[in-house]
Amino acid sequence: RCRWRSLRRMRSLLLVPVLLLAACGSSDPCGMSPPPRQLPEGHVLLNPEAPEMRVVPPDSFDVRLETTRGAITVRIYREWAPMGVYRFYNLARNGYYDGSRFFRVLPGFVAQFGLSGIPEADQVWNALPMPDDPPRARNRAGTLAYAMAGADTRTTQLFFNYADNRALDEQGFAPIGRIVDGMGVLFMLHSGYGETPPQGRGPQFGCMLTHGNRYLS
């Protein structure tokens, strides 16, 4: 059983784009200096070709998310989206999502997460989009799917559906699993920031990518 820890916390195009806005009085667009390196050279999360990242997942498996609002158990089904599940399984079992945070919570629509919070790891995987899986399940309330911004753009970002989002079915979003325990936790996630810029006050993706959880904090 894989485990994510410390999770603190899309309408048509769900993959958050890179958007950098200059902060007053700072040469860094995110208003802070880059964080120190967190992973040593050769770490498994920096090497997508490592044997540890190429394990075939079981037909189904459970993942437990431990959030500041409670625990969520998700059951993942390989037959629903083989490519997506293959990546998710190997990232999760190697700790990529430990410390990941929900950064886009839109009540009635989705709760999105999927960056590790470690810039050097996020930049490696953000540069490795994977082929699409043909949808084999619907985006019903409680299902988990990858975010994307067009064909073959999925990387590591995922979202939970708050409701039955039929429009996402039509756009090709392929769920990889569903919540089997703890659905109520989703409704307790903080949603005060709204959309990402410029539509809302949420965090800038470019800053999350380069500064990680230090920026989100």
PDB file of N, CA and C in Angstrom, residues 10-18 103-104 112 126 129 146-150 152-159 173 196 205:
ATOM      1  N   MET A  10     -10.354  22.499 -13.226  1.00  0.00           N
ATOM      2  CA  MET A  10      -9.586  22.474 -14.336  1.00  0.00           C
ATOM      3  C   MET A  10     -10.749  22.850 -15.283  1.00  0.00           C
ATOM      4  N   ARG A  11     -11.704  24.230 -16.063  1.00  0.00           N
ATOM      5  CA  ARG A  11     -12.959  23.877 -16.647  1.00  0.00           C
ATOM      6  C   ARG A  11     -12.737  23.041 -17.901  1.00  0.00           C
ATOM      7  N   SER A  12     -12.072  23.547 -18.904  1.00  0.00           N
ATOM      8  CA  SER A  12     -11.834  22.723 -20.087  1.00  0.00           C
ATOM      9  C   SER A  12     -10.390  22.253 -20.137  1.00  0.00           C
ATOM     10  N   LEU A  13      -9.433  23.172 -19.999  1.00  0.00           N
ATOM     11  CA  LEU A  13      -8.028  22.779 -19.962  1.00  0.00           C
ATOM     12  C   LEU A  13      -7.600  22.742 -18.503  1.00  0.00           C
ATOM     13  N   LEU A  14      -7.334  21.544 -17.983  1.00  0.00           N
ATOM     14  CA  LEU A  14      -7.120  21.398 -16.560  1.00  0.00           C
ATOM     15  C   LEU A  14      -5.673  21.482 -16.140  1.00  0.00           C
ATOM     16  N   LEU A  15      -4.740  21.306 -17.058  1.00  0.00           N
ATOM     17  CA  LEU A  15      -3.338  21.384 -16.685  1.00  0.00           C
ATOM     18  C   LEU A  15      -2.976  22.838 -16.450  1.00  0.00           C
ATOM     19  N   VAL A  16      -2.478  23.157 -15.241  1.00  0.00           N
ATOM     20  CA  VAL A  16      -2.173  24.548 -14.914  1.00  0.00           C
ATOM     21  C   VAL A  16      -0.995  25.026 -15.754  1.00  0.00           C
ATOM     22  N   PRO A  17      -1.153  26.120 -16.495  1.00  0.00           N
ATOM     23  CA  PRO A  17      -0.065  26.615 -17.334  1.00  0.00           C
ATOM     24  C   PRO A  17       0.992  27.355 -16.531  1.00  0.00           C
ATOM     25  N   VAL A  18       2.153  27.524 -17.115  1.00  0.00           N
ATOM     26  CA  VAL A  18       3.215  28.301 -16.488  1.00  0.00           C
ATOM     27  C   VAL A  18       2.891  29.784 -16.647  1.00  0.00           C
ATOM     28  N   PHE A 103      -3.491  22.415  -4.572  1.00  0.00           N
ATOM     29  CA  PHE A 103      -3.250  23.829  -4.866  1.00  0.00           C
ATOM     30  C   PHE A 103      -4.368  24.470  -5.682  1.00  0.00           C
ATOM     31  N   ARG A 104      -5.349  23.699  -6.057  1.00  0.00           N
ATOM     32  CA  ARG A 104      -6.459  24.240  -6.846  1.00  0.00           C
ATOM     33  C   ARG A 104      -7.735  23.517  -6.429  1.00  0.00           C
ATOM     34  N   GLN A 112      -7.369  19.737  -7.203  1.00  0.00           N
ATOM     35  CA  GLN A 112      -6.187  19.376  -7.997  1.00  0.00           C
ATOM     36  C   GLN A 112      -4.910  19.429  -7.175  1.00  0.00           C
ATOM     37  N   ASN A 126       7.869  17.100 -15.127  1.00  0.00           N
ATOM     38  CA  ASN A 126       7.047  18.010 -15.925  1.00  0.00           C
ATOM     39  C   ASN A 126       7.493  18.044 -17.383  1.00  0.00           C
ATOM     40  N   PRO A 129       5.888  14.401 -20.704  1.00  0.00           N
ATOM     41  CA  PRO A 129       4.481  14.060 -20.933  1.00  0.00           C
ATOM     42  C   PRO A 129       4.352  12.637 -21.445  1.00  0.00           C
ATOM     43  N   TYR A 146      -5.900  12.297 -14.357  1.00  0.00           N
ATOM     44  CA  TYR A 146      -4.795  13.208 -14.649  1.00  0.00           C
ATOM     45  C   TYR A 146      -5.305  14.504 -15.263  1.00  0.00           C
ATOM     46  N   ALA A 147      -4.684  15.600 -14.884  1.00  0.00           N
ATOM     47  CA  ALA A 147      -4.914  16.870 -15.562  1.00  0.00           C
ATOM     48  C   ALA A 147      -4.158  16.867 -16.878  1.00  0.00           C
ATOM     49  N   MET A 148      -4.667  17.609 -17.845  1.00  0.00           N
ATOM     50  CA  MET A 148      -3.996  17.715 -19.137  1.00  0.00           C
ATOM     51  C   MET A 148      -4.430  18.994 -19.826  1.00  0.00           C
ATOM     52  N   ALA A 149      -3.668  19.394 -20.848  1.00  0.00           N
ATOM     53  CA  ALA A 149      -3.976  20.610 -21.601  1.00  0.00           C
ATOM     54  C   ALA A 149      -3.964  20.296 -23.090  1.00  0.00           C
ATOM     55  N   GLY A 150      -4.591  19.206 -23.457  1.00  0.00           N
ATOM     56  CA  GLY A 150      -4.590  18.771 -24.850  1.00  0.00           C
ATOM     57  C   GLY A 150      -4.041  17.356 -24.950  1.00  0.00           C
ATOM     58  N   ASP A 152      -1.881  14.149 -25.229  1.00  0.00           N
ATOM     59  CA  ASP A 152      -0.554  13.666 -24.821  1.00  0.00           C
ATOM     60  C   ASP A 152       0.219  14.688 -23.987  1.00  0.00           C
ATOM     61  N   THR A 153      -0.443  15.321 -23.023  1.00  0.00           N
ATOM     62  CA  THR A 153       0.217  16.326 -22.175  1.00  0.00           C
ATOM     63  C   THR A 153       0.229  15.940 -20.697  1.00  0.00           C
ATOM     64  N   ARG A 154      -0.250  14.767 -20.344  1.00  0.00           N
ATOM     65  CA  ARG A 154      -0.295  14.379 -18.930  1.00  0.00           C
ATOM     66  C   ARG A 154       1.125  14.187 -18.384  1.00  0.00           C
ATOM     67  N   THR A 155       1.340  14.654 -17.166  1.00  0.00           N
ATOM     68  CA  THR A 155       2.660  14.464 -16.536  1.00  0.00           C
ATOM     69  C   THR A 155       2.482  13.864 -15.137  1.00  0.00           C
ATOM     70  N   THR A 156       2.242  14.713 -14.123  1.00  0.00           N
ATOM     71  CA  THR A 156       2.070  14.214 -12.753  1.00  0.00           C
ATOM     72  C   THR A 156       0.855  14.807 -12.052  1.00  0.00           C
ATOM     73  N   GLN A 157       0.285  15.885 -12.580  1.00  0.00           N
ATOM     74  CA  GLN A 157      -0.841  16.532 -11.918  1.00  0.00           C
ATOM     75  C   GLN A 157      -2.109  15.695 -12.066  1.00  0.00           C
ATOM     76  N   LEU A 158      -2.867  15.616 -10.966  1.00  0.00           N
ATOM     77  CA  LEU A 158      -4.117  14.871 -10.952  1.00  0.00           C
ATOM     78  C   LEU A 158      -5.200  15.693 -10.269  1.00  0.00           C
ATOM     79  N   PHE A 159      -6.432  15.238 -10.399  1.00  0.00           N
ATOM     80  CA  PHE A 159      -7.532  15.915  -9.719  1.00  0.00           C
ATOM     81  C   PHE A 159      -8.594  14.902  -9.318  1.00  0.00           C
ATOM     82  N   PHE A 173     -10.646  13.044 -20.638  1.00  0.00           N
ATOM     83  CA  PHE A 173      -9.975  12.823 -19.373  1.00  0.00           C
ATOM     84  C   PHE A 173     -10.267  11.402 -18.884  1.00  0.00           C
ATOM     85  N   THR A 196      -6.469  29.556 -10.386  1.00  0.00           N
ATOM     86  CA  THR A 196      -5.108  30.061 -10.547  1.00  0.00           C
ATOM     87  C   THR A 196      -5.152  31.382 -11.300  1.00  0.00           C
ATOM     88  N   PHE A 205       1.739  28.464 -11.242  1.00  0.00           N
ATOM     89  CA  PHE A 205       2.352  27.162 -11.499  1.00  0.00           C
ATOM     90  C   PHE A 205       3.860  27.276 -11.679  1.00  0.00           C
TER      91      PHE A 205
END
